[in-house]
Coordinates of C-alpha atoms in Angstrom, one line a residue:
Chain A
M1 CA 0.0 0.0 0.0
T2 CA 1.2 3.5 -0.9
S3 CA -0.2 6.9 -0.6
T4 CA 2.0 8.3 -3.3
S5 CA -0.8 7.8 -5.8
I6 CA -2.9 10.4 -4.0
F7 CA -0.5 13.1 -5.3
D8 CA -0.2 11.6 -8.8
S9 CA -1.4 14.3 -11.2
N10 CA -1.7 14.3 -15.0
S11 CA -1.9 18.1 -15.0
P12 CA 0.7 20.1 -17.0
H13 CA 2.2 21.7 -13.9
P14 CA 3.0 20.5 -10.4
E15 CA 1.0 23.3 -8.9
P16 CA -1.0 25.5 -11.2
S17 CA -2.0 28.0 -8.4
T18 CA 1.8 29.1 -8.3
L19 CA 1.3 30.4 -11.8
T20 CA -1.5 32.8 -11.1
A21 CA -1.1 36.5 -10.5
F22 CA -1.3 37.8 -6.8
A23 CA -0.2 34.3 -5.6
Q24 CA 3.5 35.0 -5.0
N25 CA 3.2 36.3 -1.5
N26 CA 6.1 34.9 0.6
L27 CA 5.6 37.0 3.8
D28 CA 5.6 34.9 7.0
R29 CA 2.2 35.8 8.3
L30 CA 2.6 34.3 11.8
A31 CA -1.2 34.1 11.8
E32 CA -1.6 32.7 15.3
K33 CA 0.9 35.1 16.9
R34 CA -0.3 38.5 16.0
T35 CA -0.2 40.8 19.1
E36 CA -1.8 44.1 20.0
N37 CA 1.6 45.9 19.6
C38 CA 2.7 44.2 16.5
V39 CA 2.3 47.3 14.2
L40 CA 4.1 49.5 16.7
D41 CA 6.9 47.0 17.0
A42 CA 7.1 46.8 13.2
L43 CA 7.3 50.6 12.8
K44 CA 10.2 50.8 15.2
F45 CA 12.2 48.1 13.3
E46 CA 15.0 49.9 11.3
G47 CA 14.4 49.4 7.6
T48 CA 10.7 48.7 7.7
H49 CA 9.0 49.4 4.4
L50 CA 5.4 50.3 4.0
L51 CA 2.7 50.1 1.4
A52 CA 0.6 53.3 1.3
F53 CA -3.1 53.5 0.2
A54 CA -5.3 56.3 -0.9
G55 CA -8.7 54.7 -0.6
N56 CA -8.2 51.3 -2.1
K57 CA -5.5 52.5 -4.5
L58 CA -1.8 51.7 -3.9
I59 CA 0.4 54.8 -4.1
L60 CA 3.5 54.5 -6.3
K61 CA 6.4 57.0 -6.1
H62 CA 7.6 57.7 -9.5
D63 CA 10.2 59.6 -11.5
D64 CA 10.9 59.3 -15.2
R65 CA 12.0 55.7 -15.1
V66 CA 10.9 54.0 -11.9
L67 CA 7.7 53.1 -10.2
D68 CA 8.3 52.3 -6.5
P69 CA 5.7 51.3 -4.0
L70 CA 7.9 50.9 -0.9
F71 CA 8.0 53.9 1.4
S72 CA 10.2 54.3 4.5
V73 CA 8.4 55.6 7.6
Y74 CA 10.3 58.9 7.0
E75 CA 9.2 59.2 3.3
L76 CA 5.6 58.6 4.2
A77 CA 5.3 61.6 6.6
E78 CA 4.3 64.2 3.9
L79 CA 1.3 62.0 3.0
D80 CA -0.2 62.2 6.5
P81 CA -0.4 58.4 7.1
D82 CA -3.1 57.1 9.5
F83 CA -1.0 54.8 11.7
E84 CA -4.1 54.1 13.8
K85 CA -5.4 52.0 10.8
A86 CA -2.0 50.6 9.9
I87 CA -2.0 46.8 9.1
L88 CA 0.9 44.3 9.6
L89 CA 0.9 42.0 6.7
G90 CA 3.9 39.9 7.9
H91 CA 7.6 39.6 7.7
K92 CA 10.1 39.1 4.9
E93 CA 12.6 36.3 5.3
N94 CA 15.3 38.7 6.7
G95 CA 12.9 39.7 9.5
E96 CA 11.8 43.0 7.9
P97 CA 8.1 43.7 8.7
R98 CA 5.7 44.7 5.9
V99 CA 3.0 47.2 6.9
A100 CA 0.1 48.6 4.9
V101 CA -1.2 52.1 5.8
P102 CA -3.9 54.3 4.5
V103 CA -3.1 58.1 4.1
N104 CA -5.4 60.9 4.9
I105 CA -4.6 62.9 1.8
P106 CA -7.3 62.1 -0.8
E107 CA -6.3 60.6 -4.2
D108 CA -6.8 63.7 -6.2
A109 CA -4.8 65.9 -3.9
L110 CA -1.6 63.8 -4.1
A111 CA 1.5 65.6 -5.5
S112 CA 2.4 64.8 -9.0
H113 CA 5.3 62.5 -8.2
Y114 CA 2.8 60.1 -6.6
K115 CA 0.7 57.8 -8.7
P116 CA -2.4 56.0 -7.2
V117 CA -3.1 52.8 -8.9
D118 CA -5.8 50.0 -8.3
A119 CA -5.0 46.4 -8.0
R120 CA -6.3 45.5 -11.4
T121 CA -4.2 48.0 -13.2
L122 CA -1.1 47.0 -11.2
Y123 CA -1.6 43.5 -12.4
R124 CA -2.8 44.0 -15.9
D125 CA 0.0 46.6 -16.7
Q126 CA 2.7 44.6 -14.8
L127 CA 3.7 47.8 -12.8
I128 CA 5.3 46.0 -9.9
G129 CA 7.0 42.6 -9.3
D130 CA 5.2 39.4 -8.6
E131 CA 6.0 39.2 -4.9
L132 CA 5.0 42.9 -4.3
L133 CA 1.7 42.2 -6.2
G134 CA 1.0 39.3 -3.8
E135 CA 1.6 41.6 -0.8
V136 CA -0.6 44.2 -2.4
A137 CA -3.4 41.5 -2.8
Q138 CA -3.2 40.9 0.9
A139 CA -3.1 44.6 1.8
V140 CA -6.1 45.6 -0.4
A141 CA -8.3 42.9 1.1
L142 CA -7.5 44.1 4.7
I143 CA -7.7 47.8 3.9
N144 CA -11.1 47.3 2.4
W145 CA -12.4 44.9 5.1
N146 CA -11.4 47.3 7.9
G147 CA -12.9 50.3 6.1
D148 CA -16.1 48.4 5.5
N149 CA -16.4 47.5 9.1
R150 CA -15.9 50.7 11.0
F151 CA -19.3 50.2 12.8
C152 CA -20.6 47.1 14.4
G153 CA -23.1 45.3 12.2
R154 CA -25.0 44.1 15.4
C155 CA -25.4 47.3 17.4
G156 CA -24.1 50.2 15.3
S157 CA -21.3 51.3 17.7
M158 CA -17.8 52.0 16.7
M159 CA -15.5 48.9 16.2
E160 CA -11.9 49.0 17.2
L161 CA -9.0 47.7 15.1
R162 CA -7.0 44.9 16.9
I163 CA -3.9 42.7 16.4
G164 CA -2.5 44.7 13.5
G165 CA -5.7 44.8 11.5
Y166 CA -6.8 41.1 11.7
K167 CA -9.6 41.5 14.1
R168 CA -12.1 44.1 14.9
I169 CA -14.1 44.4 18.3
C170 CA -17.1 46.4 19.1
A171 CA -16.4 48.8 22.0
A172 CA -20.1 48.5 23.1
C173 CA -21.3 45.0 22.6
S174 CA -17.9 43.1 22.2
H175 CA -19.0 41.6 18.9
T176 CA -15.8 40.3 17.3
I177 CA -15.1 39.9 13.5
F178 CA -12.3 38.5 11.4
P179 CA -11.2 39.3 7.8
R180 CA -13.5 38.3 5.0
T181 CA -12.6 36.3 2.0
D182 CA -15.2 35.5 -0.6
P183 CA -15.0 32.1 -2.4
V184 CA -15.8 32.3 -6.1
V185 CA -15.9 29.3 -8.5
I186 CA -14.5 29.8 -12.0
M187 CA -14.9 26.9 -14.4
L188 CA -13.8 25.8 -17.9
T189 CA -16.7 23.6 -18.9
I190 CA -15.7 21.0 -21.5
D191 CA -17.8 19.0 -24.0
L192 CA -15.7 15.9 -23.8
E193 CA -17.2 14.2 -27.0
R194 CA -16.8 17.2 -29.2
E195 CA -13.6 18.6 -27.6
L196 CA -15.1 22.0 -27.2
C197 CA -15.0 24.4 -24.2
L198 CA -17.6 27.0 -23.0
L199 CA -16.7 30.6 -22.9
G200 CA -18.8 33.7 -22.4
R201 CA -18.4 37.4 -22.3
G202 CA -20.0 39.8 -19.7
A203 CA -21.3 43.1 -20.7
H204 CA -18.6 44.7 -18.4
F205 CA -15.7 42.9 -20.1
A206 CA -13.0 44.6 -22.2
P207 CA -14.2 44.8 -25.8
G208 CA -13.9 41.3 -27.5
M209 CA -12.8 39.4 -24.4
Y210 CA -14.1 35.9 -23.8
S211 CA -13.5 34.1 -20.5
C212 CA -14.7 31.3 -18.2
L213 CA -18.0 31.6 -16.5
A214 CA -17.8 32.2 -12.7
G215 CA -19.9 33.1 -9.7
F216 CA -19.9 33.2 -5.8
V217 CA -20.1 30.0 -3.8
E218 CA -23.4 30.4 -2.0
P219 CA -24.0 29.7 1.7
G220 CA -24.6 26.0 2.2
E221 CA -23.0 24.9 -1.0
T222 CA -20.1 22.6 -2.0
I223 CA -17.6 23.8 -4.6
E224 CA -18.8 21.2 -7.0
N225 CA -22.4 22.2 -6.6
A226 CA -21.6 25.8 -7.1
V227 CA -19.9 25.0 -10.4
R228 CA -22.9 23.0 -11.5
R229 CA -25.4 25.7 -10.4
E230 CA -23.5 28.6 -12.0
T231 CA -23.0 26.8 -15.4
H232 CA -26.7 25.9 -15.3
E233 CA -28.0 29.4 -14.4
E234 CA -25.6 31.3 -16.8
A235 CA -25.7 29.0 -19.8
N236 CA -28.3 26.3 -19.1
I237 CA -25.7 23.7 -19.6
E238 CA -25.8 20.6 -17.2
V239 CA -22.5 19.7 -15.6
G240 CA -21.5 16.2 -14.3
R241 CA -18.0 15.7 -13.0
V242 CA -16.0 18.6 -11.6
R243 CA -12.1 18.7 -11.1
Y244 CA -10.4 21.3 -9.0
H245 CA -7.4 22.7 -10.8
A246 CA -6.0 25.8 -9.1
S247 CA -6.9 28.9 -6.9
Q248 CA -6.0 32.5 -6.9
P249 CA -6.4 35.4 -4.5
W250 CA -8.2 38.1 -6.3
P251 CA -8.2 41.6 -4.5
M252 CA -11.3 43.1 -6.0
P253 CA -11.7 43.4 -3.0
H254 CA -11.1 40.1 -1.2
T255 CA -12.0 37.2 -3.3
L256 CA -10.6 33.6 -3.5
M257 CA -11.0 32.3 -7.0
I258 CA -11.5 28.6 -7.1
G259 CA -10.6 27.3 -10.6
C260 CA -12.3 24.0 -11.9
Y261 CA -12.8 22.0 -14.9
A262 CA -16.3 20.8 -15.5
A263 CA -17.6 18.1 -17.8
A264 CA -20.7 19.1 -19.8
L265 CA -23.6 16.6 -20.1
T266 CA -25.6 18.8 -22.6
R267 CA -24.8 20.9 -25.6
D268 CA -27.6 23.6 -26.1
I269 CA -26.8 26.9 -24.7
T270 CA -29.4 29.3 -23.3
R271 CA -27.4 32.2 -21.9
D272 CA -28.6 34.4 -19.1
E273 CA -29.1 37.5 -21.0
A274 CA -28.8 39.7 -17.9
E275 CA -25.3 38.4 -17.1
L276 CA -23.8 37.5 -20.5
E277 CA -23.6 39.3 -23.8
D278 CA -22.6 36.1 -25.6
C279 CA -21.8 32.4 -24.7
R280 CA -20.6 29.8 -27.1
W281 CA -18.5 26.7 -27.6
F282 CA -14.9 27.2 -28.8
D283 CA -12.6 24.4 -30.2
R284 CA -8.9 24.0 -29.3
E285 CA -7.6 25.9 -32.3
E286 CA -10.0 28.9 -31.5
V287 CA -8.9 29.0 -27.9
A288 CA -5.1 28.8 -29.0
R289 CA -5.6 31.7 -31.3
L290 CA -7.5 33.6 -28.6
L291 CA -4.6 33.1 -26.1
D292 CA -2.1 34.0 -28.6
M293 CA -4.0 37.2 -29.5
T294 CA -4.2 36.1 -33.1
S295 CA -8.0 35.8 -33.6
A296 CA -8.8 37.5 -36.8
D297 CA -12.1 38.6 -35.4
G298 CA -10.6 40.9 -32.8
R299 CA -11.4 38.5 -29.8
S300 CA -9.1 38.6 -26.8
P301 CA -8.4 36.3 -23.9
P302 CA -8.4 37.0 -20.1
P303 CA -5.1 38.7 -19.2
R304 CA -2.1 36.4 -18.5
G305 CA -1.9 35.6 -14.7
A306 CA -5.8 35.4 -14.6
I307 CA -6.9 32.0 -13.4
A308 CA -9.3 31.8 -16.5
H309 CA -6.2 32.2 -18.7
R310 CA -4.6 29.3 -16.8
L311 CA -7.6 27.1 -17.3
M312 CA -7.8 27.7 -20.8
R313 CA -4.0 27.3 -21.5
D314 CA -3.8 24.2 -19.4
W315 CA -6.7 22.6 -21.2
I316 CA -4.8 23.0 -24.4
D317 CA -1.5 21.8 -23.1
W318 CA -2.9 19.0 -21.1
D319 CA -2.0 16.1 -23.3
S320 CA 1.2 17.4 -24.9
A321 CA 2.7 17.7 -21.4
R322 CA 2.1 14.1 -20.3
Chain B
M1 CA -6.1 14.6 -28.2
T2 CA -8.7 14.0 -25.6
S3 CA -9.8 15.9 -22.4
T4 CA -11.2 12.9 -20.6
S5 CA -8.0 12.4 -18.7
I6 CA -8.6 15.7 -16.9
F7 CA -11.5 13.9 -15.1
D8 CA -9.6 10.7 -14.4
S9 CA -9.5 10.3 -10.7
N10 CA -7.8 7.6 -8.6
S11 CA -10.0 8.5 -5.7
P12 CA -12.1 5.9 -4.0
H13 CA -15.3 7.9 -5.0
P14 CA -16.5 9.9 -8.0
E15 CA -17.2 12.9 -5.9
P16 CA -16.3 12.8 -2.1
S17 CA -18.0 16.2 -1.5
T18 CA -21.4 14.4 -2.1
L19 CA -20.5 12.1 1.0
T20 CA -20.2 15.0 3.5
A21 CA -22.9 16.2 5.9
F22 CA -24.8 19.4 5.0
A23 CA -24.0 18.9 1.3
Q24 CA -27.4 17.3 0.3
N25 CA -29.1 20.5 -0.5
N26 CA -31.2 20.1 -3.7
L27 CA -33.2 23.4 -3.6
D28 CA -33.2 25.3 -6.9
R29 CA -31.8 28.5 -5.6
L30 CA -32.4 30.6 -8.8
A31 CA -29.5 32.8 -7.6
E32 CA -29.7 35.2 -10.4
K33 CA -33.5 35.7 -10.2
R34 CA -34.2 36.7 -6.7
T35 CA -36.8 39.5 -6.6
E36 CA -37.9 42.0 -3.9
N37 CA -41.2 40.1 -3.7
C38 CA -39.8 36.6 -3.7
V39 CA -40.6 35.9 0.1
L40 CA -44.2 37.3 -0.2
D41 CA -44.8 35.3 -3.2
A42 CA -43.5 32.1 -1.5
L43 CA -45.7 32.7 1.5
K44 CA -48.8 32.9 -0.7
F45 CA -47.9 29.6 -2.4
E46 CA -50.2 26.8 -1.1
G47 CA -48.3 24.2 0.7
T48 CA -45.2 26.3 1.5
H49 CA -43.2 25.0 4.5
L50 CA -41.0 27.0 6.7
L51 CA -37.9 26.3 8.9
A52 CA -38.2 28.5 12.1
F53 CA -35.3 29.7 14.1
A54 CA -35.0 30.9 17.6
G55 CA -31.7 32.9 17.5
N56 CA -29.5 30.5 15.5
K57 CA -31.3 27.3 16.6
L58 CA -33.7 25.4 14.5
I59 CA -37.0 24.8 16.1
L60 CA -38.3 21.2 16.0
K61 CA -41.9 20.3 16.6
H62 CA -41.9 17.1 18.7
D63 CA -44.2 14.6 20.2
D64 CA -43.3 11.2 21.6
R65 CA -42.0 9.8 18.5
V66 CA -41.5 12.4 15.8
L67 CA -39.2 15.4 15.3
D68 CA -40.4 17.6 12.5
P69 CA -38.8 20.9 11.4
L70 CA -41.3 21.8 8.8
F71 CA -43.9 24.4 9.8
S72 CA -46.8 25.5 7.7
V73 CA -47.6 29.3 7.8
Y74 CA -50.6 28.5 10.0
E75 CA -48.7 26.4 12.5
L76 CA -46.1 29.1 12.8
A77 CA -48.4 31.8 14.0
E78 CA -48.2 31.0 17.7
L79 CA -44.3 31.5 17.6
D80 CA -44.6 35.1 16.5
P81 CA -42.6 34.7 13.3
D82 CA -40.8 37.9 12.1
F83 CA -41.6 37.8 8.4
E84 CA -39.8 41.0 7.7
K85 CA -36.6 39.0 8.3
A86 CA -37.8 35.9 6.3
I87 CA -35.3 34.4 3.9
L88 CA -36.2 32.5 0.7
L89 CA -33.8 29.6 0.4
G90 CA -35.1 28.3 -3.0
H91 CA -37.6 25.8 -4.4
K92 CA -38.1 22.1 -4.3
E93 CA -38.4 20.2 -7.5
N94 CA -42.2 20.2 -7.2
G95 CA -42.2 24.1 -7.1
E96 CA -42.7 24.4 -3.4
P97 CA -40.7 27.3 -2.0
R98 CA -38.6 26.8 1.2
V99 CA -38.4 29.8 3.5
A100 CA -36.5 30.3 6.7
V101 CA -37.9 32.7 9.3
P102 CA -36.7 33.9 12.8
V103 CA -39.3 33.9 15.6
N104 CA -39.6 36.6 18.2
I105 CA -40.2 34.2 21.2
P106 CA -36.9 33.5 22.9
E107 CA -35.6 30.1 22.9
D108 CA -36.2 29.6 26.7
A109 CA -39.8 30.7 26.5
L110 CA -40.8 28.2 23.8
A111 CA -43.6 25.7 24.8
S112 CA -42.4 22.2 25.7
H113 CA -43.5 20.6 22.4
Y114 CA -40.9 22.7 20.6
K115 CA -37.3 21.8 20.8
P116 CA -34.6 24.4 19.7
V117 CA -31.5 22.7 18.4
D118 CA -28.2 23.9 16.9
A119 CA -26.9 22.7 13.6
R120 CA -24.0 20.8 15.2
T121 CA -26.4 18.8 17.3
L122 CA -28.8 18.3 14.4
Y123 CA -26.0 16.7 12.5
R124 CA -24.2 14.8 15.2
D125 CA -27.4 13.1 16.6
Q126 CA -28.8 12.8 13.0
L127 CA -32.1 14.3 14.1
I128 CA -33.3 15.2 10.6
G129 CA -32.8 13.9 7.1
D130 CA -29.8 14.6 4.8
E131 CA -31.6 17.0 2.4
L132 CA -33.2 19.0 5.3
L133 CA -29.9 19.2 7.0
G134 CA -28.5 20.8 3.8
E135 CA -31.3 23.3 3.8
V136 CA -30.7 24.1 7.4
A137 CA -26.9 24.7 6.7
Q138 CA -28.0 27.3 4.0
A139 CA -30.6 28.8 6.5
V140 CA -28.3 29.1 9.5
A141 CA -25.7 30.9 7.4
L142 CA -28.1 33.5 6.1
I143 CA -30.0 34.0 9.4
N144 CA -26.6 34.7 11.1
W145 CA -25.3 36.9 8.3
N146 CA -28.4 39.0 8.3
G147 CA -28.4 39.3 12.1
D148 CA -24.7 40.2 12.2
N149 CA -25.3 43.1 9.6
R150 CA -28.3 44.9 10.9
F151 CA -26.2 48.1 10.8
C152 CA -24.0 49.5 8.1
G153 CA -20.3 48.9 8.7
R154 CA -19.3 52.1 6.8
C155 CA -21.7 54.7 8.4
G156 CA -23.5 52.9 11.2
S157 CA -27.0 53.4 9.8
M158 CA -29.7 50.8 9.6
M159 CA -29.4 48.3 6.7
E160 CA -32.5 46.9 4.9
L161 CA -33.0 43.4 3.9
R162 CA -33.4 42.8 0.0
I163 CA -34.2 40.1 -2.4
G164 CA -35.3 37.4 0.1
G165 CA -32.4 37.9 2.4
Y166 CA -29.5 37.7 -0.2
K167 CA -28.6 41.3 -0.1
R168 CA -28.5 44.2 2.4
I169 CA -28.5 47.9 1.6
C170 CA -27.8 50.9 3.9
A171 CA -30.7 53.2 3.9
A172 CA -28.4 56.2 4.4
C173 CA -25.3 55.6 2.3
S174 CA -26.4 52.8 -0.1
H175 CA -23.5 50.5 0.8
T176 CA -24.5 47.1 -0.4
I177 CA -23.4 43.7 1.0
F178 CA -23.9 40.1 0.1
P179 CA -23.8 36.9 2.1
R180 CA -20.5 35.8 3.6
T181 CA -18.9 32.5 3.3
D182 CA -15.6 31.8 5.1
P183 CA -13.2 29.4 3.3
V184 CA -11.2 27.1 5.7
V185 CA -8.6 24.6 4.7
I186 CA -8.6 21.2 6.5
M187 CA -5.9 18.8 5.5
L188 CA -4.7 15.2 6.2
T189 CA -0.9 15.6 6.0
I190 CA 0.8 12.4 5.0
D191 CA 4.4 11.1 5.5
L192 CA 4.6 9.2 2.3
E193 CA 7.8 7.3 3.2
R194 CA 6.6 6.1 6.6
E195 CA 2.8 5.8 5.5
L196 CA 1.7 7.9 8.5
C197 CA -0.7 10.7 8.8
L198 CA -0.7 13.7 11.1
L199 CA -3.7 14.3 13.5
G200 CA -4.1 16.5 16.4
R201 CA -6.6 17.4 19.1
G202 CA -7.7 20.9 20.1
A203 CA -8.5 21.8 23.7
H204 CA -12.2 22.4 22.7
F205 CA -12.6 18.9 21.1
A206 CA -14.7 16.2 22.5
P207 CA -12.8 14.1 25.0
G208 CA -10.3 11.7 23.1
M209 CA -11.2 13.0 19.6
Y210 CA -8.4 13.4 17.0
S211 CA -8.9 15.1 13.8
C212 CA -7.1 16.8 10.8
L213 CA -5.5 20.3 11.3
A214 CA -7.4 23.2 9.8
G215 CA -7.5 27.0 9.6
F216 CA -9.1 29.9 7.8
V217 CA -7.7 30.8 4.3
E218 CA -6.2 34.3 4.8
P219 CA -6.8 37.3 2.5
G220 CA -4.3 37.1 -0.4
E221 CA -3.6 33.5 -0.1
T222 CA -4.1 30.4 -2.4
I223 CA -5.7 27.2 -1.0
E224 CA -2.4 25.4 -1.3
N225 CA -0.4 28.1 0.5
A226 CA -3.1 28.1 3.3
V227 CA -2.6 24.4 3.7
R228 CA 1.3 24.8 4.0
R229 CA 1.0 27.8 6.3
E230 CA -1.4 26.3 8.7
T231 CA 0.4 22.9 8.9
H232 CA 3.6 24.8 9.5
E233 CA 2.1 27.0 12.2
E234 CA 0.2 24.4 14.0
A235 CA 2.7 21.4 13.9
N236 CA 5.9 22.9 12.5
I237 CA 5.7 20.3 9.7
E238 CA 6.9 21.5 6.1
V239 CA 4.3 20.6 3.4
G240 CA 5.1 20.1 -0.4
R241 CA 2.4 18.9 -2.7
V242 CA -1.2 19.5 -1.9
R243 CA -4.2 17.7 -3.5
Y244 CA -7.7 19.0 -3.2
H245 CA -10.1 16.2 -2.2
A246 CA -13.7 17.4 -1.2
S247 CA -15.5 20.5 0.2
Q248 CA -18.3 20.8 2.7
P249 CA -20.7 23.5 3.9
W250 CA -20.2 23.9 7.5
P251 CA -22.9 26.2 9.2
M252 CA -21.0 27.3 12.2
P253 CA -22.1 29.8 11.2
H254 CA -21.1 30.1 7.4
T255 CA -18.0 28.2 6.5
L256 CA -16.8 26.4 3.4
M257 CA -14.6 23.5 4.5
I258 CA -11.9 22.7 1.7
G259 CA -10.5 19.3 2.3
C260 CA -7.0 18.6 1.0
Y261 CA -4.3 15.9 1.2
A262 CA -0.8 17.3 2.0
A263 CA 2.6 15.6 1.5
A264 CA 4.9 16.1 4.5
L265 CA 8.5 17.1 3.8
T266 CA 9.6 16.8 7.4
R267 CA 8.9 14.6 10.4
D268 CA 9.6 16.3 13.7
I269 CA 6.4 17.8 15.2
T270 CA 6.5 20.9 17.3
R271 CA 2.9 21.7 18.2
D272 CA 1.3 25.1 18.7
E273 CA 0.5 24.8 22.4
A274 CA -2.0 27.5 22.3
E275 CA -4.0 25.7 19.6
L276 CA -3.4 22.0 20.1
E277 CA -3.4 19.8 23.2
D278 CA -1.7 17.0 21.3
C279 CA -0.4 16.3 17.8
R280 CA 1.2 13.2 16.4
W281 CA 1.7 10.7 13.6
F282 CA -0.8 7.8 13.1
D283 CA -0.4 4.7 11.0
R284 CA -3.2 3.1 9.0
E285 CA -4.0 0.6 11.6
E286 CA -4.4 3.2 14.2
V287 CA -6.6 5.4 11.9
A288 CA -8.8 2.4 11.1
R289 CA -9.3 1.6 14.8
L290 CA -10.0 5.3 15.4
L291 CA -12.6 5.4 12.6
D292 CA -14.2 2.1 13.9
M293 CA -14.2 3.4 17.4
T294 CA -12.2 0.4 18.6
S295 CA -9.2 2.3 19.9
A296 CA -8.3 0.6 23.3
D297 CA -7.1 4.0 24.6
G298 CA -10.5 5.6 24.4
R299 CA -9.5 7.8 21.3
S300 CA -12.4 8.8 19.0
P301 CA -12.7 10.0 15.3
P302 CA -14.4 13.1 14.0
P303 CA -18.2 12.3 13.5
R304 CA -19.2 10.6 10.3
G305 CA -20.1 13.1 7.7
A306 CA -17.3 15.5 8.9
I307 CA -14.9 16.2 6.0
A308 CA -12.0 15.2 8.3
H309 CA -13.7 11.7 8.8
R310 CA -13.9 11.5 4.9
L311 CA -10.2 12.4 4.4
M312 CA -9.2 9.8 7.0
R313 CA -11.4 7.0 5.6
D314 CA -10.5 7.8 2.0
W315 CA -6.8 7.7 2.8
I316 CA -7.2 4.2 4.2
D317 CA -9.5 3.0 1.4
W318 CA -7.4 4.7 -1.5
D319 CA -5.6 1.7 -2.8
S320 CA -8.1 -1.0 -2.1
A321 CA -10.7 0.8 -4.3
R322 CA -8.6 1.2 -7.4

């Protein structure tokens, strides 16, 4: 008897999740050991660097050539940082703490050598390195969650930030809450007989872009049932087997994308017209052209690093990599 | 080229998620089509049955022999139901709507032929059928989420329930929120060379119970990295490969359990003493005795239907089922 077969995988990569954007966060989070003083301790550490946020946008320092998101405590002073709302993300391997802090200067009042950029643009335009992008994903989620929970949902009183931004407690009723992460299923549904996959385009997509269908996991639902329900609701396609493939943090504002393959049991698409502008079957050659941006009809793929791109690419590469 | 191999699985079951408790919810949720009037329409439907809640406990009608959680609108009247807070869960295959509603009578003032029971007890003592248990999981999550968000987190004003309990909007600032589901990783970590698995017991566990390690997925983290981080933090064991196995809705109050196998790279355990009372390696025979409740030392397994039980059982059955 051997357990090795549990980890046997016929996938093209040992761990596809490592190939998605926002996933390269190597901070040591010390999740069980956050203290009430952890941010103060971090700010005293010589060489601490901070990520600064105007609203939910990361502030980049820029001159003619360089975009730099890392501020020293000293550099940050002129932006009026709100250290009461600072969040300890974790520590680099060399012991350097990484802190995220909102500033009180509004986005449109920032001096011209500062550039506020949202997470989607940072990723799409590849403005910062992969590891920093992962740290920003964590920071955006926590900045948003803390900002969205200033008041207690149970009694309406003020909540207080605790343990470096990872807990909030109501000063009046002691109701305690922890950071929120929203699981979303995103699936490439495959017609195994015809070797076709199902892609759609939402009305809010970039012009010409086709991608996987997706939707929030509902309360009281398994991942597999969420895949089947969403595919049924959006395209009226019945799904049988589901295989998990990869996951990705998606900071818009605090989502966990759960990427799956789904085996279609039916063929006739009826799209949800409120959700989708188009939805159709694509063969491998069409998907290959889409990913290579060589579609004659101006169609485009989800950006590289998006988990939908990964699902599409890995479907094409599946067999050749075995 | 064929895509069938994507769905090839060497697991003992076609879909282990279907074998977990709380997963048998067959309601048609019509997630994209919930309207402002959906609860009122459901209450008008002849033959509608409701699940009633005192706080977060399901109310069961009971006489000497039968426990029944399904109320007609008429039967519910004496419990002072708060229909303003009623939630439409979905529809049965025959078109019958399923509604969850909190009552204003406190738990300890209920007449003796009503029995309020929490979700954990319903499941552990198998008091209701599997499908109803799945519906209760959905209901508990939504009752709790609506109750925890009476006030707006951004501005402290009252929030209003919308589309049958699946959305809340602030009357003052229009901040809009959707139901919350918390992803948790739970993993059976395996030493492939020695054929051992890692189990621990938390201080809050039932006496003698050993189970898989688990923890919340953090903002900005993949599922695989959460498995590695939690195993490192709780047991100081390094993990390499991770394989997703199954998921389970867990209504305490609104969690999504994500069950994985993890391959250990190290052997020496240092447990987190604040989290775990004990943590050690078990061989297959010990796990088999644990699951069969025949351990001589009084050790016990996680209850049947728990995803940890599934991970342990499927590890043992893996090869024999191939």
